Amino acid sequence: MTNSSEVDDTVTPIRMQILRKFLTTETVLSGEELSQTFRVSRTAIWKHIRELELLGFQFTSVHSKGYQLTGKPNIVLKPLIDVFLLPNLSLGKELIWLPVTDSTNTFAQTLIQQGASHGTVVVAGEQTGGRGRRGRFWFSSPDGLWMSIIIRKPIPLVHAAELTLLTSVAVHRSICKLTGLPVQIKWPNDLLIRWKKICGILAEVRTEAETIVQAVIGIGINVNIRREDFPESVKDTATSLVAEGSAPLNKAQLVANILNELDRLIEGLVRGERPFSVIFPEWKNACATIGAKIRVQTGIEVLEGTAIDVNESGTLFLLLSSGEVRAISSGEVLLQTFSDGGQDEKD
Ligand code: BTN
């Protein structure tokens, strides 16, 4: 269970405001000016700056003038994503940063029970119990990006698969834009580079009758993890952006890019516009699965064959050796025969 003490209560709103002020000011800020702006004593300002330093921010004290922000940690705080976020999005209005939690998806579910609003984002520095599909453990060391997005607008249940398909496209676009790496999508929504997994998506939904009333979209991206830091169990099947040649990424910028892309797509889904059919050619172009010989775990069986196509609803068509073509609306391409892998421990 997520422990409420894991909430980073050192980042109080005033600390956020002080940080925002430093981020938008190039010059030195005096203690006096800050204390007047925020109506607290200079000692209180100094304490807030100390707390920000504990989070990894660096301030240089300029003699008799004040403080200057000279270094930022690679963490995801609201003021840090706002610099990159498009205006008027419904995703990312609220953002909670947790240095450590068991699972951001679990934490987001708890927040929903407490009334969290649509678009709230939870990001963790590290997960101790990261969850993958089919109940698997998800390796989540401090150099990755582990986030969950709360969706609280009604979506017809028939479009459930599109939630993750759209998310994979938003992440694909963002990573391509920021790194230029050759990222591909493994049906339905894993992201790969050179057949190794760099991103997994786990959507958990609550339905009423034929409607999704709430969803948590969990996204795990192996951003800055060094090749040698992956555990033995996933070494052959997972990779990271830096291991594939990217410069280390600013995680706040990556989160903002994903939200910028996903916001429009989700809004379209909520309005019943079938946005996946619009971006389908893009998804298909990035899809590594079509044409490959694969084994697919459906809910009830494992099927082997050639993936011959995917349609605009995300249904995969698998040609079996018997000549029969099976339509598979949900499932998972297994690791053994598909030469890709996953961040999943080997089955
Ligand atoms: C998969 O099996 O491919 C899905 C992996 C999803 C991992 C992410 S990391 C952030 C969020 N929190 C979790 O516990 N899981 C998802």
PDB file of C-alpha atoms in Angstrom, residues 140-312:
ATOM      1  CA  SER A 140      12.036   1.324 -11.802  1.00  0.00           C
ATOM      2  CA  SER A 141      15.416   2.721 -10.766  1.00  0.00           C
ATOM      3  CA  PRO A 142      16.006   6.479 -10.153  1.00  0.00           C
ATOM      4  CA  ASP A 143      17.151   7.244 -13.705  1.00  0.00           C
ATOM      5  CA  GLY A 144      13.867   6.338 -15.378  1.00  0.00           C
ATOM      6  CA  LEU A 145      10.612   8.212 -15.782  1.00  0.00           C
ATOM      7  CA  TRP A 146       7.709   6.641 -13.895  1.00  0.00           C
ATOM      8  CA  MET A 147       4.423   8.480 -14.200  1.00  0.00           C
ATOM      9  CA  SER A 148       0.662   8.023 -14.041  1.00  0.00           C
ATOM     10  CA  ILE A 149      -2.072  10.229 -15.467  1.00  0.00           C
ATOM     11  CA  ILE A 150      -5.553  10.334 -13.956  1.00  0.00           C
ATOM     12  CA  ILE A 151      -8.419  10.407 -16.467  1.00  0.00           C
ATOM     13  CA  ARG A 152     -11.807  11.290 -15.027  1.00  0.00           C
ATOM     14  CA  LYS A 153     -13.861  12.077 -18.094  1.00  0.00           C
ATOM     15  CA  PRO A 154     -16.263   9.467 -19.439  1.00  0.00           C
ATOM     16  CA  ILE A 155     -15.025   7.401 -22.384  1.00  0.00           C
ATOM     17  CA  PRO A 156     -17.144   4.733 -24.119  1.00  0.00           C
ATOM     18  CA  LEU A 157     -15.895   1.279 -23.100  1.00  0.00           C
ATOM     19  CA  VAL A 158     -15.625   0.206 -26.751  1.00  0.00           C
ATOM     20  CA  HIS A 159     -12.728   2.665 -27.091  1.00  0.00           C
ATOM     21  CA  ALA A 160     -10.790   1.272 -24.114  1.00  0.00           C
ATOM     22  CA  ALA A 161      -7.952  -0.098 -26.267  1.00  0.00           C
ATOM     23  CA  GLU A 162      -7.482   3.316 -27.839  1.00  0.00           C
ATOM     24  CA  LEU A 163      -6.461   4.832 -24.494  1.00  0.00           C
ATOM     25  CA  THR A 164      -3.147   2.964 -24.548  1.00  0.00           C
ATOM     26  CA  LEU A 165      -2.741   3.102 -28.323  1.00  0.00           C
ATOM     27  CA  LEU A 166      -3.018   6.893 -28.201  1.00  0.00           C
ATOM     28  CA  THR A 167      -0.616   7.013 -25.276  1.00  0.00           C
ATOM     29  CA  SER A 168       1.950   4.997 -27.230  1.00  0.00           C
ATOM     30  CA  VAL A 169       1.743   7.505 -30.078  1.00  0.00           C
ATOM     31  CA  ALA A 170       2.120  10.478 -27.704  1.00  0.00           C
ATOM     32  CA  VAL A 171       5.205   8.895 -26.117  1.00  0.00           C
ATOM     33  CA  HIS A 172       6.578   7.832 -29.508  1.00  0.00           C
ATOM     34  CA  ARG A 173       6.283  11.389 -30.854  1.00  0.00           C
ATOM     35  CA  SER A 174       7.910  12.870 -27.746  1.00  0.00           C
ATOM     36  CA  ILE A 175      10.876  10.504 -27.689  1.00  0.00           C
ATOM     37  CA  CYS A 176      11.466  10.855 -31.436  1.00  0.00           C
ATOM     38  CA  LYS A 177      11.340  14.642 -31.139  1.00  0.00           C
ATOM     39  CA  LEU A 178      13.703  14.852 -28.172  1.00  0.00           C
ATOM     40  CA  THR A 179      16.198  12.154 -29.166  1.00  0.00           C
ATOM     41  CA  GLY A 180      15.844  11.362 -32.874  1.00  0.00           C
ATOM     42  CA  LEU A 181      16.276   7.671 -31.990  1.00  0.00           C
ATOM     43  CA  PRO A 182      14.635   4.961 -34.156  1.00  0.00           C
ATOM     44  CA  VAL A 183      11.741   4.121 -31.816  1.00  0.00           C
ATOM     45  CA  GLN A 184       9.164   1.518 -32.862  1.00  0.00           C
ATOM     46  CA  ILE A 185       5.875   0.339 -31.409  1.00  0.00           C
ATOM     47  CA  LYS A 186       5.249  -3.301 -30.564  1.00  0.00           C
ATOM     48  CA  TRP A 187       1.545  -4.071 -30.762  1.00  0.00           C
ATOM     49  CA  PRO A 188      -0.365  -2.927 -28.924  1.00  0.00           C
ATOM     50  CA  ASN A 189       1.623  -0.262 -27.100  1.00  0.00           C
ATOM     51  CA  ASP A 190       5.171  -1.133 -26.035  1.00  0.00           C
ATOM     52  CA  LEU A 191       7.943   1.070 -27.343  1.00  0.00           C
ATOM     53  CA  LEU A 192      11.146  -0.514 -28.581  1.00  0.00           C
ATOM     54  CA  ILE A 193      14.526   0.523 -29.866  1.00  0.00           C
ATOM     55  CA  ARG A 194      16.436  -2.090 -31.834  1.00  0.00           C
ATOM     56  CA  TRP A 195      13.980  -4.709 -30.569  1.00  0.00           C
ATOM     57  CA  LYS A 196      14.503  -3.917 -26.910  1.00  0.00           C
ATOM     58  CA  LYS A 197      11.876  -2.342 -24.705  1.00  0.00           C
ATOM     59  CA  ILE A 198      12.243   1.278 -23.634  1.00  0.00           C
ATOM     60  CA  CYS A 199       8.658   2.004 -22.552  1.00  0.00           C
ATOM     61  CA  GLY A 200       5.682   0.118 -21.173  1.00  0.00           C
ATOM     62  CA  ILE A 201       2.157   1.394 -20.625  1.00  0.00           C
ATOM     63  CA  LEU A 202      -0.298   0.093 -18.051  1.00  0.00           C
ATOM     64  CA  ALA A 203      -3.840   1.480 -18.137  1.00  0.00           C
ATOM     65  CA  GLU A 204      -6.177   0.580 -15.292  1.00  0.00           C
ATOM     66  CA  VAL A 205      -9.809   1.522 -15.764  1.00  0.00           C
ATOM     67  CA  ARG A 206     -13.023   1.542 -13.728  1.00  0.00           C
ATOM     68  CA  THR A 207     -16.179   1.068 -15.711  1.00  0.00           C
ATOM     69  CA  GLU A 208     -19.868   1.628 -15.126  1.00  0.00           C
ATOM     70  CA  ALA A 209     -22.161  -0.083 -17.615  1.00  0.00           C
ATOM     71  CA  GLU A 210     -20.613   0.659 -21.016  1.00  0.00           C
ATOM     72  CA  THR A 211     -18.507   3.635 -19.928  1.00  0.00           C
ATOM     73  CA  ILE A 212     -15.004   4.078 -18.561  1.00  0.00           C
ATOM     74  CA  VAL A 213     -15.582   6.462 -15.674  1.00  0.00           C
ATOM     75  CA  GLN A 214     -11.995   6.704 -14.545  1.00  0.00           C
ATOM     76  CA  ALA A 215      -8.638   5.525 -15.720  1.00  0.00           C
ATOM     77  CA  VAL A 216      -5.047   5.630 -14.604  1.00  0.00           C
ATOM     78  CA  ILE A 217      -2.567   5.564 -17.460  1.00  0.00           C
ATOM     79  CA  GLY A 218       0.839   4.454 -16.181  1.00  0.00           C
ATOM     80  CA  ILE A 219       3.871   5.132 -18.344  1.00  0.00           C
ATOM     81  CA  GLY A 220       7.330   3.772 -17.615  1.00  0.00           C
ATOM     82  CA  ILE A 221      10.247   4.977 -19.732  1.00  0.00           C
ATOM     83  CA  ASN A 222      13.854   3.856 -19.385  1.00  0.00           C
ATOM     84  CA  VAL A 223      15.314   7.295 -19.887  1.00  0.00           C
ATOM     85  CA  ASN A 224      18.783   7.733 -18.416  1.00  0.00           C
ATOM     86  CA  ILE A 225      19.442   4.226 -17.079  1.00  0.00           C
ATOM     87  CA  ARG A 226      22.916   2.944 -17.911  1.00  0.00           C
ATOM     88  CA  ARG A 227      23.079  -0.420 -19.649  1.00  0.00           C
ATOM     89  CA  GLU A 228      25.036  -1.952 -16.758  1.00  0.00           C
ATOM     90  CA  ASP A 229      22.427  -0.836 -14.229  1.00  0.00           C
ATOM     91  CA  PHE A 230      19.646  -3.067 -15.562  1.00  0.00           C
ATOM     92  CA  PRO A 231      19.185  -6.210 -13.462  1.00  0.00           C
ATOM     93  CA  GLU A 232      20.179  -9.518 -15.004  1.00  0.00           C
ATOM     94  CA  SER A 233      16.532 -10.535 -15.414  1.00  0.00           C
ATOM     95  CA  VAL A 234      15.790  -7.775 -17.944  1.00  0.00           C
ATOM     96  CA  LYS A 235      19.245  -7.064 -19.391  1.00  0.00           C
ATOM     97  CA  ASP A 236      18.614  -8.930 -22.634  1.00  0.00           C
ATOM     98  CA  THR A 237      15.188  -7.490 -23.251  1.00  0.00           C
ATOM     99  CA  ALA A 238      15.252  -3.884 -22.038  1.00  0.00           C
ATOM    100  CA  THR A 239      17.260  -0.844 -23.023  1.00  0.00           C
ATOM    101  CA  SER A 240      17.224   2.875 -22.321  1.00  0.00           C
ATOM    102  CA  LEU A 241      17.433   6.093 -24.284  1.00  0.00           C
ATOM    103  CA  VAL A 242      20.973   6.873 -23.094  1.00  0.00           C
ATOM    104  CA  ALA A 243      22.089   3.286 -23.692  1.00  0.00           C
ATOM    105  CA  GLU A 244      20.909   3.742 -27.287  1.00  0.00           C
ATOM    106  CA  GLY A 245      22.940   6.908 -27.744  1.00  0.00           C
ATOM    107  CA  SER A 246      20.721   9.752 -26.549  1.00  0.00           C
ATOM    108  CA  ALA A 247      22.124  12.546 -24.428  1.00  0.00           C
ATOM    109  CA  PRO A 248      20.653  12.407 -20.897  1.00  0.00           C
ATOM    110  CA  LEU A 249      17.104  13.780 -21.061  1.00  0.00           C
ATOM    111  CA  ASN A 250      15.486  16.390 -18.892  1.00  0.00           C
ATOM    112  CA  LYS A 251      12.605  14.386 -17.412  1.00  0.00           C
ATOM    113  CA  ALA A 252      10.419  17.463 -16.840  1.00  0.00           C
ATOM    114  CA  GLN A 253      10.694  18.329 -20.534  1.00  0.00           C
ATOM    115  CA  LEU A 254       9.815  14.771 -21.521  1.00  0.00           C
ATOM    116  CA  VAL A 255       6.749  14.743 -19.235  1.00  0.00           C
ATOM    117  CA  ALA A 256       5.589  18.096 -20.667  1.00  0.00           C
ATOM    118  CA  ASN A 257       6.033  16.854 -24.236  1.00  0.00           C
ATOM    119  CA  ILE A 258       4.003  13.728 -23.534  1.00  0.00           C
ATOM    120  CA  LEU A 259       1.210  15.761 -21.934  1.00  0.00           C
ATOM    121  CA  ASN A 260       1.252  18.257 -24.816  1.00  0.00           C
ATOM    122  CA  GLU A 261       0.753  15.392 -27.283  1.00  0.00           C
ATOM    123  CA  LEU A 262      -1.665  13.288 -25.251  1.00  0.00           C
ATOM    124  CA  ASP A 263      -4.003  16.066 -24.168  1.00  0.00           C
ATOM    125  CA  ARG A 264      -5.511  16.646 -27.637  1.00  0.00           C
ATOM    126  CA  LEU A 265      -5.807  12.928 -28.305  1.00  0.00           C
ATOM    127  CA  ILE A 266      -7.627  12.231 -25.035  1.00  0.00           C
ATOM    128  CA  GLU A 267      -9.944  15.201 -25.531  1.00  0.00           C
ATOM    129  CA  GLY A 268     -10.810  13.800 -28.966  1.00  0.00           C
ATOM    130  CA  LEU A 269     -11.547  10.408 -27.431  1.00  0.00           C
ATOM    131  CA  VAL A 270     -13.791  11.996 -24.808  1.00  0.00           C
ATOM    132  CA  ARG A 271     -15.677  13.851 -27.542  1.00  0.00           C
ATOM    133  CA  GLY A 272     -16.195  10.533 -29.370  1.00  0.00           C
ATOM    134  CA  GLU A 273     -14.109  11.601 -32.375  1.00  0.00           C
ATOM    135  CA  ARG A 274     -12.129   8.341 -32.758  1.00  0.00           C
ATOM    136  CA  PRO A 275      -8.725  10.092 -32.774  1.00  0.00           C
ATOM    137  CA  PHE A 276      -6.915   6.783 -33.244  1.00  0.00           C
ATOM    138  CA  SER A 277      -8.346   6.414 -36.740  1.00  0.00           C
ATOM    139  CA  VAL A 278      -6.877   9.836 -37.569  1.00  0.00           C
ATOM    140  CA  ILE A 279      -3.384   8.976 -36.362  1.00  0.00           C
ATOM    141  CA  PHE A 280      -3.605   5.316 -37.421  1.00  0.00           C
ATOM    142  CA  PRO A 281      -1.236   5.714 -40.411  1.00  0.00           C
ATOM    143  CA  GLU A 282       1.372   7.176 -38.032  1.00  0.00           C
ATOM    144  CA  TRP A 283       0.918   4.327 -35.534  1.00  0.00           C
ATOM    145  CA  LYS A 284       1.088   1.715 -38.312  1.00  0.00           C
ATOM    146  CA  ASN A 285       4.203   3.288 -39.768  1.00  0.00           C
ATOM    147  CA  ALA A 286       5.912   3.002 -36.362  1.00  0.00           C
ATOM    148  CA  CYS A 287       4.628  -0.531 -35.703  1.00  0.00           C
ATOM    149  CA  ALA A 288       7.325  -3.215 -35.625  1.00  0.00           C
ATOM    150  CA  THR A 289       4.890  -6.105 -35.266  1.00  0.00           C
ATOM    151  CA  ILE A 290       3.197  -6.146 -38.662  1.00  0.00           C
ATOM    152  CA  GLY A 291       4.934  -8.689 -40.869  1.00  0.00           C
ATOM    153  CA  ALA A 292       6.746 -10.384 -37.976  1.00  0.00           C
ATOM    154  CA  LYS A 293       6.427 -14.002 -36.839  1.00  0.00           C
ATOM    155  CA  ILE A 294       5.149 -13.803 -33.289  1.00  0.00           C
ATOM    156  CA  ARG A 295       3.611 -15.620 -30.333  1.00  0.00           C
ATOM    157  CA  VAL A 296       0.685 -13.848 -28.752  1.00  0.00           C
ATOM    158  CA  GLN A 297      -0.715 -14.410 -25.288  1.00  0.00           C
ATOM    159  CA  THR A 298      -4.445 -13.736 -25.498  1.00  0.00           C
ATOM    160  CA  GLY A 299      -6.600 -13.928 -22.391  1.00  0.00           C
ATOM    161  CA  ILE A 300      -7.048 -17.682 -22.841  1.00  0.00           C
ATOM    162  CA  GLU A 301      -4.305 -19.114 -25.063  1.00  0.00           C
ATOM    163  CA  VAL A 302      -0.951 -18.602 -26.733  1.00  0.00           C
ATOM    164  CA  LEU A 303      -1.145 -18.338 -30.519  1.00  0.00           C
ATOM    165  CA  GLU A 304       1.748 -18.496 -32.960  1.00  0.00           C
ATOM    166  CA  GLY A 305       1.776 -17.093 -36.467  1.00  0.00           C
ATOM    167  CA  THR A 306       2.527 -14.115 -38.660  1.00  0.00           C
ATOM    168  CA  ALA A 307       1.073 -10.717 -37.813  1.00  0.00           C
ATOM    169  CA  ILE A 308      -0.433  -9.698 -41.135  1.00  0.00           C
ATOM    170  CA  ASP A 309      -2.248  -6.514 -40.192  1.00  0.00           C
ATOM    171  CA  VAL A 310      -3.796  -4.278 -37.528  1.00  0.00           C
ATOM    172  CA  ASN A 311      -7.022  -2.356 -38.128  1.00  0.00           C
ATOM    173  CA  GLU A 312      -8.126   1.088 -36.981  1.00  0.00           C
TER     174      GLU A 312
END
